[in-house]
Amino acid sequence: MASTIFIQPSFTSKSLNKSLNTHFVPSFKLPGSVSFNPRTVSQLSVRAGLIEPDGGKLVDLHVAEPERGLKKREAALLPRVKLSRIDLQWVHVLSEGWASPLTGFMRESEFLQTLHFNSLRLGDGSFVNMSVPIVLAIDDSQKERIAESKRVTLVDLDDNPVAILNNIEIYKHPKEERIARTWGTTAPGLPYVEETITKAGNWLIGGDLEVIEPIKYHDGLDRFRLSPVELRQEFEKRNADAVFAFQLRNPVHNGHALLMTDTRRRLLEMGYKNPILLLHPLGGYTKADDVPLSWRMKQHEKVLEDGVLDPETTVVSIFPSPMHYAGPTEVQWHAKARINAGANFYIVGRDPAGMGHPNEKRDLYDADHGKKVLSMAPGLERLNILPFRVAAYDKTQFKMAFFDPSRAQDFLFISGTKMRALAKNKENPPDGFMCPGGWKVLVKYYDSLTPSDNGRIHEAVPA
């Protein structure tokens, strides 16, 4: 287990449980915004044991090792559906229980509940959050080949059998409705839509998955891809009494680190003895201008090596989900998945899971809606949402600090665009913005994109 994280010693996690229908969401106010407190803060009580996964237990869709040979022989006799790279990432997500209690690609009833209610009703009448459809598209010719079969084999791009989908249901793929309900717009240029939906088949196929072997990518990063079960084991080994998750798809700068260390300080002040940070970079599909995963992981490693975050109280792991860039809708999925991994606190900031409008010079989503939606979302009542304060570079202290509007002139906001420009030009940011080792990784990445003699941009080499 130690080889799968950036840290050396170990620490574990117990969980915080609270009464239903409440979040720990203190009233907060950002510059230019109104204070709000959508749920009443309840008395928090700590008890041993991690927060329960959705549905009461984690789903594990892997075939037992002694049965894998038999399943491969069965798979060879069934109609085949070829998975795209992103489809395979969703098989990974489903197989390890990140989407518990889902047991496979969604059938129509699950798809419609997700699309219209952002939740799923369980057999006992309770609800769990589910805000993004996890579906598999097929075209007319694939539908004809499947014919009356109730089972299909899912194969990767090299035709290797990955899984068997059982008790299948095939139904129409309402692309426009799916896009409009998930993204709140049908504007052209949405990255995930262009990549996976626009040219996809007109049918969806759902069913129960049997994944023949654990999904591996053989990219040197598999040791960081801890499943929810493995993360829970790590938290317990470290005796954590609270787990707080921070998702990111960008390099870590000292403003991020300030938010994470300040969250731990707040949890200690609340009475927790050993809160553990789950630093959880997104590892599935991301849009073309995001820093690739291998470079981000190398940068995160330097952040821990340079002591910006404490390796003793931090677990770094890869979240295998693809990225939708669907703002307040998608951030619910990100939060729900972390419940299944054992986190009972979730840090959320400005415009989570958002992006710029693909056709207009503005953000696609209101910057505050993500955290407001999380604090009210059905099925996330057990998760404590921690909205973080605005951090900026304090020119008087030469470090990242929480923005103080009473002396706004002392602060410098370094945008992602500015950070990328500095790295591309091999210029250094202000001292204290990012640890030196992490910045060097970022400069090397952008240097790998230097145009060649013919003016074309090289594809980035893996870190």
mmCIF file of N, CA, C and O in Angstrom, residues 393-463:
data_model
loop_
_atom_site.group_PDB
_atom_site.id
_atom_site.type_symbol
_atom_site.label_atom_id
_atom_site.label_comp_id
_atom_site.label_asym_id
_atom_site.label_seq_id
_atom_site.Cartn_x
_atom_site.Cartn_y
_atom_site.Cartn_z
ATOM 1 N N TYR A 393 -2.261 36.507 -3.946
ATOM 2 C CA TYR A 393 -0.871 36.761 -3.570
ATOM 3 C C TYR A 393 -0.780 38.088 -2.825
ATOM 4 O O TYR A 393 -1.146 39.149 -3.353
ATOM 5 N N ASP A 394 -0.307 38.021 -1.575
ATOM 6 C CA ASP A 394 -0.156 39.202 -0.723
ATOM 7 C C ASP A 394 1.218 39.814 -0.999
ATOM 8 O O ASP A 394 2.260 39.245 -0.621
ATOM 9 N N LYS A 395 1.224 40.961 -1.652
ATOM 10 C CA LYS A 395 2.489 41.602 -2.044
ATOM 11 C C LYS A 395 3.269 42.134 -0.846
ATOM 12 O O LYS A 395 4.477 42.352 -0.953
ATOM 13 N N THR A 396 2.602 42.350 0.287
ATOM 14 C CA THR A 396 3.303 42.846 1.478
ATOM 15 C C THR A 396 3.956 41.712 2.257
ATOM 16 O O THR A 396 4.924 41.929 2.982
ATOM 17 N N GLN A 397 3.411 40.476 2.121
ATOM 18 C CA GLN A 397 3.942 39.326 2.853
ATOM 19 C C GLN A 397 4.730 38.380 1.947
ATOM 20 O O GLN A 397 5.347 37.433 2.428
ATOM 21 N N PHE A 398 4.650 38.617 0.633
ATOM 22 C CA PHE A 398 5.340 37.777 -0.354
ATOM 23 C C PHE A 398 4.916 36.314 -0.246
ATOM 24 O O PHE A 398 5.741 35.405 -0.280
ATOM 25 N N LYS A 399 3.612 36.104 -0.146
ATOM 26 C CA LYS A 399 3.087 34.747 -0.070
ATOM 27 C C LYS A 399 1.596 34.775 -0.396
ATOM 28 O O LYS A 399 0.970 35.846 -0.427
ATOM 29 N N MET A 400 1.035 33.595 -0.623
ATOM 30 C CA MET A 400 -0.394 33.480 -0.820
ATOM 31 C C MET A 400 -1.095 33.629 0.532
ATOM 32 O O MET A 400 -0.649 33.072 1.540
ATOM 33 N N ALA A 401 -2.182 34.388 0.539
ATOM 34 C CA ALA A 401 -2.918 34.646 1.774
ATOM 35 C C ALA A 401 -4.389 34.833 1.437
ATOM 36 O O ALA A 401 -4.760 35.011 0.264
ATOM 37 N N PHE A 402 -5.230 34.786 2.447
ATOM 38 C CA PHE A 402 -6.649 35.019 2.219
ATOM 39 C C PHE A 402 -6.879 36.493 1.914
ATOM 40 O O PHE A 402 -6.339 37.375 2.594
ATOM 41 N N PHE A 403 -7.672 36.727 0.893
ATOM 42 C CA PHE A 403 -7.915 38.085 0.428
ATOM 43 C C PHE A 403 -8.587 38.929 1.511
ATOM 44 O O PHE A 403 -9.567 38.514 2.125
ATOM 45 N N ASP A 404 -8.042 40.109 1.723
ATOM 46 C CA ASP A 404 -8.595 41.056 2.690
ATOM 47 C C ASP A 404 -9.092 42.275 1.910
ATOM 48 O O ASP A 404 -8.298 43.089 1.442
ATOM 49 N N PRO A 405 -10.413 42.427 1.749
ATOM 50 C CA PRO A 405 -10.932 43.533 0.933
ATOM 51 C C PRO A 405 -10.601 44.907 1.499
ATOM 52 O O PRO A 405 -10.625 45.894 0.764
ATOM 53 N N SER A 406 -10.251 44.986 2.795
ATOM 54 C CA SER A 406 -9.925 46.290 3.369
ATOM 55 C C SER A 406 -8.587 46.824 2.867
ATOM 56 O O SER A 406 -8.282 48.001 3.020
ATOM 57 N N ARG A 407 -7.769 45.947 2.306
ATOM 58 C CA ARG A 407 -6.501 46.379 1.711
ATOM 59 C C ARG A 407 -6.307 45.672 0.359
ATOM 60 O O ARG A 407 -5.285 45.035 0.112
ATOM 61 N N ALA A 408 -7.308 45.806 -0.460
ATOM 62 C CA ALA A 408 -7.323 45.116 -1.748
ATOM 63 C C ALA A 408 -6.104 45.447 -2.597
ATOM 64 O O ALA A 408 -5.643 44.622 -3.392
ATOM 65 N N GLN A 409 -5.570 46.663 -2.421
ATOM 66 C CA GLN A 409 -4.430 47.078 -3.241
ATOM 67 C C GLN A 409 -3.177 46.260 -2.958
ATOM 68 O O GLN A 409 -2.226 46.272 -3.766
ATOM 69 N N ASP A 410 -3.156 45.530 -1.845
ATOM 70 C CA ASP A 410 -1.979 44.740 -1.491
ATOM 71 C C ASP A 410 -1.989 43.354 -2.125
ATOM 72 O O ASP A 410 -1.019 42.595 -1.962
ATOM 73 N N PHE A 411 -3.064 43.006 -2.818
ATOM 74 C CA PHE A 411 -3.203 41.644 -3.320
ATOM 75 C C PHE A 411 -3.128 41.599 -4.839
ATOM 76 O O PHE A 411 -3.578 42.505 -5.534
ATOM 77 N N LEU A 412 -2.557 40.494 -5.322
ATOM 78 C CA LEU A 412 -2.428 40.253 -6.748
ATOM 79 C C LEU A 412 -3.109 38.928 -7.076
ATOM 80 O O LEU A 412 -2.805 37.891 -6.481
ATOM 81 N N PHE A 413 -4.052 38.974 -8.004
ATOM 82 C CA PHE A 413 -4.713 37.754 -8.446
ATOM 83 C C PHE A 413 -3.998 37.252 -9.698
ATOM 84 O O PHE A 413 -3.957 37.933 -10.725
ATOM 85 N N ILE A 414 -3.402 36.072 -9.583
ATOM 86 C CA ILE A 414 -2.672 35.466 -10.695
ATOM 87 C C ILE A 414 -3.570 34.426 -11.329
ATOM 88 O O ILE A 414 -3.788 33.345 -10.770
ATOM 89 N N SER A 415 -4.101 34.735 -12.487
ATOM 90 C CA SER A 415 -5.036 33.848 -13.162
ATOM 91 C C SER A 415 -4.314 32.645 -13.748
ATOM 92 O O SER A 415 -3.080 32.638 -13.885
ATOM 93 N N GLY A 416 -5.103 31.641 -14.113
ATOM 94 C CA GLY A 416 -4.524 30.489 -14.790
ATOM 95 C C GLY A 416 -3.872 30.882 -16.094
ATOM 96 O O GLY A 416 -2.816 30.349 -16.481
ATOM 97 N N THR A 417 -4.486 31.843 -16.798
ATOM 98 C CA THR A 417 -3.905 32.324 -18.049
ATOM 99 C C THR A 417 -2.538 32.967 -17.811
ATOM 100 O O THR A 417 -1.577 32.717 -18.548
ATOM 101 N N LYS A 418 -2.442 33.773 -16.765
ATOM 102 C CA LYS A 418 -1.170 34.413 -16.425
ATOM 103 C C LYS A 418 -0.132 33.377 -16.023
ATOM 104 O O LYS A 418 1.043 33.462 -16.426
ATOM 105 N N MET A 419 -0.558 32.385 -15.224
ATOM 106 C CA MET A 419 0.369 31.346 -14.782
ATOM 107 C C MET A 419 0.910 30.572 -15.988
ATOM 108 O O MET A 419 2.118 30.302 -16.080
ATOM 109 N N ARG A 420 0.042 30.234 -16.931
ATOM 110 C CA ARG A 420 0.486 29.503 -18.122
ATOM 111 C C ARG A 420 1.448 30.347 -18.954
ATOM 112 O O ARG A 420 2.441 29.835 -19.473
ATOM 113 N N ALA A 421 1.162 31.652 -19.058
ATOM 114 C CA ALA A 421 2.039 32.529 -19.837
ATOM 115 C C ALA A 421 3.427 32.599 -19.220
ATOM 116 O O ALA A 421 4.445 32.562 -19.932
ATOM 117 N N LEU A 422 3.500 32.696 -17.905
ATOM 118 C CA LEU A 422 4.802 32.738 -17.225
ATOM 119 C C LEU A 422 5.574 31.448 -17.465
ATOM 120 O O LEU A 422 6.772 31.469 -17.758
ATOM 121 N N ALA A 423 4.868 30.305 -17.313
ATOM 122 C CA ALA A 423 5.540 29.017 -17.480
ATOM 123 C C ALA A 423 6.022 28.834 -18.915
ATOM 124 O O ALA A 423 7.138 28.346 -19.156
ATOM 125 N N LYS A 424 5.186 29.215 -19.875
ATOM 126 C CA LYS A 424 5.578 29.063 -21.283
ATOM 127 C C LYS A 424 6.807 29.899 -21.605
ATOM 128 O O LYS A 424 7.655 29.495 -22.409
ATOM 129 N N ASN A 425 6.903 31.083 -20.980
ATOM 130 C CA ASN A 425 8.038 31.981 -21.232
ATOM 131 C C ASN A 425 9.224 31.702 -20.322
ATOM 132 O O ASN A 425 10.211 32.447 -20.323
ATOM 133 N N LYS A 426 9.115 30.629 -19.519
ATOM 134 C CA LYS A 426 10.162 30.232 -18.577
ATOM 135 C C LYS A 426 10.493 31.340 -17.586
ATOM 136 O O LYS A 426 11.632 31.507 -17.162
ATOM 137 N N GLU A 427 9.465 32.116 -17.242
ATOM 138 C CA GLU A 427 9.614 33.162 -16.236
ATOM 139 C C GLU A 427 9.132 32.635 -14.890
ATOM 140 O O GLU A 427 8.277 31.748 -14.825
ATOM 141 N N ASN A 428 9.672 33.182 -13.823
ATOM 142 C CA ASN A 428 9.273 32.751 -12.489
ATOM 143 C C ASN A 428 8.103 33.593 -11.986
ATOM 144 O O ASN A 428 8.066 34.812 -12.209
ATOM 145 N N PRO A 429 7.164 32.975 -11.279
ATOM 146 C CA PRO A 429 6.102 33.747 -10.637
ATOM 147 C C PRO A 429 6.654 34.445 -9.406
ATOM 148 O O PRO A 429 7.812 34.210 -9.019
ATOM 149 N N PRO A 430 5.893 35.299 -8.750
ATOM 150 C CA PRO A 430 6.368 35.913 -7.508
ATOM 151 C C PRO A 430 6.754 34.840 -6.481
ATOM 152 O O PRO A 430 6.131 33.775 -6.413
ATOM 153 N N ASP A 431 7.798 35.107 -5.704
ATOM 154 C CA ASP A 431 8.207 34.175 -4.653
ATOM 155 C C ASP A 431 7.024 33.888 -3.741
ATOM 156 O O ASP A 431 6.320 34.799 -3.311
ATOM 157 N N GLY A 432 6.810 32.600 -3.459
ATOM 158 C CA GLY A 432 5.719 32.227 -2.572
ATOM 159 C C GLY A 432 4.438 31.848 -3.278
ATOM 160 O O GLY A 432 3.467 31.445 -2.634
ATOM 161 N N PHE A 433 4.407 31.945 -4.622
ATOM 162 C CA PHE A 433 3.201 31.568 -5.349
ATOM 163 C C PHE A 433 3.098 30.056 -5.512
ATOM 164 O O PHE A 433 2.032 29.464 -5.352
ATOM 165 N N MET A 434 4.215 29.404 -5.838
ATOM 166 C CA MET A 434 4.254 27.957 -6.002
ATOM 167 C C MET A 434 5.625 27.481 -5.571
ATOM 168 O O MET A 434 6.617 28.202 -5.717
ATOM 169 N N CYS A 435 5.697 26.276 -5.034
ATOM 170 C CA CYS A 435 6.998 25.763 -4.600
ATOM 171 C C CYS A 435 7.917 25.633 -5.813
ATOM 172 O O CYS A 435 7.471 25.326 -6.929
ATOM 173 N N PRO A 436 9.219 25.888 -5.637
ATOM 174 C CA PRO A 436 10.149 25.881 -6.781
ATOM 175 C C PRO A 436 10.148 24.573 -7.562
ATOM 176 O O PRO A 436 10.165 24.583 -8.801
ATOM 177 N N GLY A 437 10.115 23.443 -6.849
ATOM 178 C CA GLY A 437 10.123 22.156 -7.549
ATOM 179 C C GLY A 437 8.895 21.970 -8.408
ATOM 180 O O GLY A 437 8.969 21.478 -9.540
ATOM 181 N N GLY A 438 7.739 22.363 -7.886
ATOM 182 C CA GLY A 438 6.504 22.250 -8.653
ATOM 183 C C GLY A 438 6.498 23.151 -9.866
ATOM 184 O O GLY A 438 6.011 22.779 -10.940
ATOM 185 N N TRP A 439 7.055 24.370 -9.721
ATOM 186 C CA TRP A 439 7.094 25.296 -10.842
ATOM 187 C C TRP A 439 8.007 24.777 -11.952
ATOM 188 O O TRP A 439 7.693 24.905 -13.140
ATOM 189 N N LYS A 440 9.121 24.155 -11.593
ATOM 190 C CA LYS A 440 10.030 23.610 -12.593
ATOM 191 C C LYS A 440 9.337 22.535 -13.433
ATOM 192 O O LYS A 440 9.557 22.445 -14.644
ATOM 193 N N VAL A 441 8.504 21.720 -12.790
ATOM 194 C CA VAL A 441 7.758 20.700 -13.532
ATOM 195 C C VAL A 441 6.840 21.367 -14.546
ATOM 196 O O VAL A 441 6.744 20.938 -15.712
ATOM 197 N N LEU A 442 6.172 22.422 -14.131
ATOM 198 C CA LEU A 442 5.237 23.120 -15.016
ATOM 199 C C LEU A 442 5.975 23.745 -16.205
ATOM 200 O O LEU A 442 5.510 23.676 -17.350
ATOM 201 N N VAL A 443 7.140 24.345 -15.949
ATOM 202 C CA VAL A 443 7.933 24.937 -17.028
ATOM 203 C C VAL A 443 8.371 23.851 -18.019
ATOM 204 O O VAL A 443 8.316 24.034 -19.247
ATOM 205 N N LYS A 444 8.785 22.687 -17.497
ATOM 206 C CA LYS A 444 9.202 21.591 -18.378
ATOM 207 C C LYS A 444 8.046 21.120 -19.245
ATOM 208 O O LYS A 444 8.231 20.787 -20.420
ATOM 209 N N TYR A 445 6.844 21.082 -18.661
ATOM 210 C CA TYR A 445 5.687 20.655 -19.447
ATOM 211 C C TYR A 445 5.459 21.601 -20.617
ATOM 212 O O TYR A 445 5.339 21.168 -21.773
ATOM 213 N N TYR A 446 5.404 22.888 -20.349
ATOM 214 C CA TYR A 446 5.134 23.837 -21.435
ATOM 215 C C TYR A 446 6.289 23.897 -22.428
ATOM 216 O O TYR A 446 6.087 24.145 -23.626
ATOM 217 N N ASP A 447 7.483 23.626 -21.947
ATOM 218 C CA ASP A 447 8.627 23.574 -22.856
ATOM 219 C C ASP A 447 8.472 22.406 -23.827
ATOM 220 O O ASP A 447 8.905 22.478 -24.986
ATOM 221 N N SER A 448 7.826 21.311 -23.378
ATOM 222 C CA SER A 448 7.609 20.156 -24.250
ATOM 223 C C SER A 448 6.614 20.468 -25.356
ATOM 224 O O SER A 448 6.507 19.715 -26.329
ATOM 225 N N LEU A 449 5.884 21.576 -25.230
ATOM 226 C CA LEU A 449 4.912 21.980 -26.245
ATOM 227 C C LEU A 449 5.469 23.012 -27.219
ATOM 228 O O LEU A 449 4.737 23.547 -28.031
ATOM 229 N N THR A 450 6.757 23.298 -27.123
ATOM 230 C CA THR A 450 7.368 24.306 -27.999
ATOM 231 C C THR A 450 7.155 23.939 -29.469
ATOM 232 O O THR A 450 7.375 22.783 -29.855
ATOM 233 N N PRO A 451 6.728 24.891 -30.304
ATOM 234 C CA PRO A 451 6.518 24.566 -31.726
ATOM 235 C C PRO A 451 7.795 24.065 -32.383
ATOM 236 O O PRO A 451 8.898 24.511 -32.080
ATOM 237 N N SER A 452 7.623 23.117 -33.276
ATOM 238 C CA SER A 452 8.764 22.615 -34.038
ATOM 239 C C SER A 452 9.084 23.577 -35.179
ATOM 240 O O SER A 452 8.443 24.603 -35.336
ATOM 241 N N ASP A 453 10.070 23.213 -36.005
ATOM 242 C CA ASP A 453 10.492 24.102 -37.084
ATOM 243 C C ASP A 453 9.362 24.397 -38.074
ATOM 244 O O ASP A 453 9.327 25.462 -38.688
ATOM 245 N N ASN A 454 8.440 23.429 -38.225
ATOM 246 C CA ASN A 454 7.348 23.651 -39.166
ATOM 247 C C ASN A 454 6.165 24.373 -38.538
ATOM 248 O O ASN A 454 5.117 24.525 -39.163
ATOM 249 N N GLY A 455 6.332 24.803 -37.268
ATOM 250 C CA GLY A 455 5.296 25.591 -36.619
ATOM 251 C C GLY A 455 4.247 24.779 -35.900
ATOM 252 O O GLY A 455 3.386 25.334 -35.222
ATOM 253 N N ARG A 456 4.289 23.459 -36.034
ATOM 254 C CA ARG A 456 3.297 22.628 -35.373
ATOM 255 C C ARG A 456 3.705 22.393 -33.917
ATOM 256 O O ARG A 456 4.880 22.305 -33.586
ATOM 257 N N ILE A 457 2.707 22.252 -33.068
ATOM 258 C CA ILE A 457 2.976 22.007 -31.639
ATOM 259 C C ILE A 457 3.208 20.519 -31.427
ATOM 260 O O ILE A 457 2.410 19.674 -31.852
ATOM 261 N N HIS A 458 4.327 20.194 -30.785
ATOM 262 C CA HIS A 458 4.571 18.808 -30.419
ATOM 263 C C HIS A 458 3.539 18.342 -29.395
ATOM 264 O O HIS A 458 3.105 19.109 -28.542
ATOM 265 N N GLU A 459 3.176 17.081 -29.475
ATOM 266 C CA GLU A 459 2.384 16.499 -28.397
ATOM 267 C C GLU A 459 3.277 16.373 -27.167
ATOM 268 O O GLU A 459 4.435 15.984 -27.265
ATOM 269 N N ALA A 460 2.734 16.705 -25.991
ATOM 270 C CA ALA A 460 3.552 16.659 -24.783
ATOM 271 C C ALA A 460 4.013 15.249 -24.506
ATOM 272 O O ALA A 460 3.254 14.295 -24.624
ATOM 273 N N VAL A 461 5.290 15.130 -24.147
ATOM 274 C CA VAL A 461 5.787 13.816 -23.750
ATOM 275 C C VAL A 461 5.329 13.553 -22.319
ATOM 276 O O VAL A 461 5.107 14.480 -21.530
ATOM 277 N N PRO A 462 5.149 12.268 -21.945
ATOM 278 C CA PRO A 462 4.771 11.977 -20.557
ATOM 279 C C PRO A 462 5.837 12.463 -19.597
ATOM 280 O O PRO A 462 7.029 12.485 -19.925
ATOM 281 N N ALA A 463 5.405 12.857 -18.408
ATOM 282 C CA ALA A 463 6.359 13.363 -17.409
ATOM 283 C C ALA A 463 7.261 12.240 -16.965
ATOM 284 O O ALA A 463 6.851 11.102 -16.846
#
